[in-house]
């Protein structure tokens, strides 16, 4: 995150989201911080989404 904040990096590339943060609430905070600095996160293995998320009924 330090590199992103300083402008030395523009994206994060990881295998899966849990490698950044294990808990979902922390993952959401990391995504928010990435948006603030104009950076993106790319996950090689897409996170599993709940049925509610797939159907567009909430869940983040």
mmCIF file of N, CA and C in Angstrom:
data_model
loop_
_atom_site.group_PDB
_atom_site.id
_atom_site.type_symbol
_atom_site.label_atom_id
_atom_site.label_comp_id
_atom_site.label_asym_id
_atom_site.label_seq_id
_atom_site.Cartn_x
_atom_site.Cartn_y
_atom_site.Cartn_z
ATOM 1 N N UNK A 1 0.827 -1.183 0.000
ATOM 2 C CA UNK A 1 0.000 0.000 0.000
ATOM 3 C C UNK A 1 0.875 1.251 0.000
ATOM 4 N N UNK A 2 2.015 1.174 0.646
ATOM 5 C CA UNK A 2 2.920 2.327 0.695
ATOM 6 C C UNK A 2 3.364 2.724 -0.714
ATOM 7 N N UNK A 3 3.730 1.746 -1.536
ATOM 8 C CA UNK A 3 4.148 2.036 -2.911
ATOM 9 C C UNK A 3 3.019 2.670 -3.715
ATOM 10 N N UNK A 4 1.800 2.194 -3.500
ATOM 11 C CA UNK A 4 0.660 2.747 -4.212
ATOM 12 C C UNK A 4 0.400 4.188 -3.786
ATOM 13 N N UNK A 5 0.464 4.430 -2.495
ATOM 14 C CA UNK A 5 0.217 5.767 -1.960
ATOM 15 C C UNK A 5 1.264 6.761 -2.447
ATOM 16 N N UNK A 6 2.499 6.327 -2.548
ATOM 17 C CA UNK A 6 3.591 7.199 -3.000
ATOM 18 C C UNK A 6 3.599 7.388 -4.516
ATOM 19 N N UNK A 7 2.788 6.608 -5.224
ATOM 20 C CA UNK A 7 2.752 6.706 -6.676
ATOM 21 C C UNK A 7 3.811 5.872 -7.375
ATOM 22 N N UNK A 8 4.500 5.014 -6.625
ATOM 23 C CA UNK A 8 5.540 4.164 -7.207
ATOM 24 C C UNK A 8 4.975 2.894 -7.843
ATOM 25 N N UNK A 9 3.696 2.633 -7.635
ATOM 26 C CA UNK A 9 3.020 1.481 -8.238
ATOM 27 C C UNK A 9 1.595 1.911 -8.578
ATOM 28 N N UNK A 10 1.007 1.247 -9.557
ATOM 29 C CA UNK A 10 -0.354 1.593 -9.969
ATOM 30 C C UNK A 10 -1.332 0.437 -9.795
ATOM 31 N N UNK A 11 -0.815 -0.734 -9.491
ATOM 32 C CA UNK A 11 -1.683 -1.891 -9.360
ATOM 33 C C UNK A 11 -1.066 -2.935 -8.441
ATOM 34 N N UNK A 12 -1.929 -3.818 -7.956
ATOM 35 C CA UNK A 12 -1.512 -4.944 -7.132
ATOM 36 C C UNK A 12 -1.924 -6.202 -7.885
ATOM 37 N N UNK A 13 -1.017 -7.149 -8.032
ATOM 38 C CA UNK A 13 -1.306 -8.414 -8.690
ATOM 39 C C UNK A 13 -1.046 -9.534 -7.697
ATOM 40 N N UNK A 14 -2.089 -10.264 -7.335
ATOM 41 C CA UNK A 14 -1.961 -11.363 -6.386
ATOM 42 C C UNK A 14 -2.769 -12.553 -6.878
ATOM 43 N N UNK A 15 -2.472 -13.704 -6.319
ATOM 44 C CA UNK A 15 -3.184 -14.915 -6.704
ATOM 45 C C UNK A 15 -4.655 -14.839 -6.295
ATOM 46 N N UNK A 16 -4.908 -14.477 -5.051
ATOM 47 C CA UNK A 16 -6.285 -14.363 -4.580
ATOM 48 C C UNK A 16 -6.386 -13.273 -3.522
ATOM 49 N N UNK A 17 -7.567 -12.769 -3.345
ATOM 50 C CA UNK A 17 -7.792 -11.628 -2.466
ATOM 51 C C UNK A 17 -7.364 -11.884 -1.034
ATOM 52 N N UNK A 18 -7.475 -13.125 -0.576
ATOM 53 C CA UNK A 18 -7.096 -13.461 0.797
ATOM 54 C C UNK A 18 -5.613 -13.235 1.057
ATOM 55 N N UNK A 19 -4.814 -13.100 0.000
ATOM 56 C CA UNK A 19 -3.397 -12.831 0.204
ATOM 57 C C UNK A 19 -3.163 -11.381 0.628
ATOM 58 N N UNK A 20 -4.120 -10.519 0.380
ATOM 59 C CA UNK A 20 -4.013 -9.132 0.835
ATOM 60 C C UNK A 20 -4.548 -9.031 2.258
ATOM 61 N N UNK A 21 -5.734 -9.524 2.473
ATOM 62 C CA UNK A 21 -6.369 -9.531 3.789
ATOM 63 C C UNK A 21 -7.247 -10.767 3.888
ATOM 64 N N UNK A 22 -7.234 -11.403 5.041
ATOM 65 C CA UNK A 22 -8.051 -12.609 5.212
ATOM 66 C C UNK A 22 -9.517 -12.289 5.468
ATOM 67 N N UNK A 23 -9.802 -11.285 6.275
ATOM 68 C CA UNK A 23 -11.171 -10.990 6.648
ATOM 69 C C UNK A 23 -11.845 -10.106 5.604
ATOM 70 N N UNK A 24 -13.084 -10.413 5.294
ATOM 71 C CA UNK A 24 -13.830 -9.688 4.259
ATOM 72 C C UNK A 24 -13.894 -8.186 4.548
ATOM 73 N N UNK A 25 -14.119 -7.803 5.800
ATOM 74 C CA UNK A 25 -14.232 -6.371 6.116
ATOM 75 C C UNK A 25 -12.920 -5.651 5.842
ATOM 76 N N UNK A 26 -11.804 -6.324 6.052
ATOM 77 C CA UNK A 26 -10.516 -5.718 5.749
ATOM 78 C C UNK A 26 -10.266 -5.667 4.235
ATOM 79 N N UNK A 27 -10.761 -6.661 3.515
ATOM 80 C CA UNK A 27 -10.635 -6.659 2.060
ATOM 81 C C UNK A 27 -11.358 -5.453 1.479
ATOM 82 N N UNK A 28 -12.522 -5.142 2.019
ATOM 83 C CA UNK A 28 -13.280 -3.992 1.538
ATOM 84 C C UNK A 28 -12.542 -2.695 1.820
ATOM 85 N N UNK A 29 -11.886 -2.597 2.945
ATOM 86 C CA UNK A 29 -11.099 -1.410 3.284
ATOM 87 C C UNK A 29 -9.915 -1.257 2.327
ATOM 88 N N UNK A 30 -9.253 -2.350 2.013
ATOM 89 C CA UNK A 30 -8.138 -2.293 1.072
ATOM 90 C C UNK A 30 -8.631 -1.827 -0.293
ATOM 91 N N UNK A 31 -9.770 -2.354 -0.744
ATOM 92 C CA UNK A 31 -10.318 -1.930 -2.034
ATOM 93 C C UNK A 31 -10.646 -0.439 -2.018
ATOM 94 N N UNK A 32 -11.191 0.053 -0.903
ATOM 95 C CA UNK A 32 -11.508 1.470 -0.782
ATOM 96 C C UNK A 32 -10.231 2.311 -0.869
ATOM 97 N N UNK A 33 -9.191 1.880 -0.182
ATOM 98 C CA UNK A 33 -7.920 2.607 -0.211
ATOM 99 C C UNK A 33 -7.297 2.600 -1.600
ATOM 100 N N UNK A 34 -7.433 1.498 -2.320
ATOM 101 C CA UNK A 34 -6.933 1.436 -3.689
ATOM 102 C C UNK A 34 -7.652 2.455 -4.574
ATOM 103 N N UNK A 35 -8.970 2.559 -4.407
ATOM 104 C CA UNK A 35 -9.747 3.523 -5.184
ATOM 105 C C UNK A 35 -9.297 4.952 -4.893
ATOM 106 N N UNK A 36 -9.025 5.247 -3.633
ATOM 107 C CA UNK A 36 -8.619 6.592 -3.232
ATOM 108 C C UNK A 36 -7.329 7.019 -3.938
ATOM 109 N N UNK A 37 -6.383 6.106 -4.082
ATOM 110 C CA UNK A 37 -5.107 6.452 -4.719
ATOM 111 C C UNK A 37 -5.132 6.195 -6.230
ATOM 112 N N UNK A 38 -6.280 5.764 -6.753
ATOM 113 C CA UNK A 38 -6.401 5.536 -8.184
ATOM 114 C C UNK A 38 -5.693 4.287 -8.672
ATOM 115 N N UNK A 39 -5.546 3.302 -7.804
ATOM 116 C CA UNK A 39 -4.870 2.054 -8.150
ATOM 117 C C UNK A 39 -5.908 0.941 -8.317
ATOM 118 N N UNK A 40 -5.462 -0.175 -8.844
ATOM 119 C CA UNK A 40 -6.337 -1.318 -9.018
ATOM 120 C C UNK A 40 -5.701 -2.572 -8.428
ATOM 121 N N UNK A 41 -6.548 -3.552 -8.157
ATOM 122 C CA UNK A 41 -6.081 -4.856 -7.694
ATOM 123 C C UNK A 41 -6.523 -5.885 -8.729
ATOM 124 N N UNK A 42 -5.620 -6.760 -9.097
ATOM 125 C CA UNK A 42 -5.927 -7.819 -10.056
ATOM 126 C C UNK A 42 -5.707 -9.161 -9.360
ATOM 127 N N UNK A 43 -6.726 -9.993 -9.373
ATOM 128 C CA UNK A 43 -6.669 -11.299 -8.715
ATOM 129 C C UNK A 43 -6.661 -12.379 -9.786
ATOM 130 N N UNK A 44 -5.644 -13.217 -9.772
ATOM 131 C CA UNK A 44 -5.542 -14.287 -10.764
ATOM 132 C C UNK A 44 -6.627 -15.330 -10.567
ATOM 133 N N UNK A 45 -7.008 -15.554 -9.335
ATOM 134 C CA UNK A 45 -8.139 -16.436 -9.023
ATOM 135 C C UNK A 45 -9.253 -15.556 -8.498
ATOM 136 N N UNK A 46 -10.323 -15.445 -9.250
ATOM 137 C CA UNK A 46 -11.429 -14.596 -8.835
ATOM 138 C C UNK A 46 -12.006 -15.085 -7.506
ATOM 139 N N UNK A 47 -12.323 -14.150 -6.613
ATOM 140 C CA UNK A 47 -12.929 -14.557 -5.347
ATOM 141 C C UNK A 47 -14.301 -15.175 -5.580
ATOM 142 N N UNK A 48 -14.642 -16.135 -4.761
ATOM 143 C CA UNK A 48 -15.963 -16.744 -4.865
ATOM 144 C C UNK A 48 -16.989 -15.733 -4.407
ATOM 145 N N UNK A 49 -18.054 -15.652 -5.164
ATOM 146 C CA UNK A 49 -19.111 -14.721 -4.807
ATOM 147 C C UNK A 49 -20.305 -15.497 -4.299
ATOM 148 N N UNK A 50 -21.002 -14.889 -3.369
ATOM 149 C CA UNK A 50 -22.184 -15.537 -2.817
ATOM 150 C C UNK A 50 -23.307 -15.525 -3.854
ATOM 151 N N UNK A 51 -24.286 -16.345 -3.636
ATOM 152 C CA UNK A 51 -25.456 -16.391 -4.527
ATOM 153 C C UNK A 51 -26.125 -15.024 -4.585
ATOM 154 N N UNK A 52 -26.170 -14.319 -3.459
ATOM 155 C CA UNK A 52 -26.787 -12.996 -3.417
ATOM 156 C C UNK A 52 -26.024 -12.006 -4.295
ATOM 157 N N UNK A 53 -24.701 -12.059 -4.277
ATOM 158 C CA UNK A 53 -23.906 -11.161 -5.107
ATOM 159 C C UNK A 53 -24.109 -11.454 -6.589
ATOM 160 N N UNK A 54 -24.144 -12.738 -6.936
ATOM 161 C CA UNK A 54 -24.310 -13.134 -8.332
ATOM 162 C C UNK A 54 -25.665 -12.663 -8.846
ATOM 163 N N UNK A 55 -26.678 -12.752 -8.012
ATOM 164 C CA UNK A 55 -28.029 -12.344 -8.404
ATOM 165 C C UNK A 55 -28.247 -10.838 -8.267
ATOM 166 N N UNK A 56 -27.241 -10.131 -7.755
ATOM 167 C CA UNK A 56 -27.361 -8.688 -7.630
ATOM 168 C C UNK A 56 -28.219 -8.235 -6.480
ATOM 169 N N UNK A 57 -28.231 -9.002 -5.416
ATOM 170 C CA UNK A 57 -29.064 -8.654 -4.265
ATOM 171 C C UNK A 57 -28.216 -8.343 -3.039
ATOM 172 N N UNK A 58 -27.196 -7.546 -3.210
ATOM 173 C CA UNK A 58 -26.398 -7.129 -2.064
ATOM 174 C C UNK A 58 -25.157 -7.970 -1.891
ATOM 175 N N UNK A 59 -24.509 -7.753 -0.759
ATOM 176 C CA UNK A 59 -23.340 -8.543 -0.419
ATOM 177 C C UNK A 59 -22.026 -7.900 -0.751
ATOM 178 N N UNK A 60 -21.988 -6.680 -1.287
ATOM 179 C CA UNK A 60 -20.754 -5.975 -1.417
ATOM 180 C C UNK A 60 -20.069 -5.997 -2.674
#
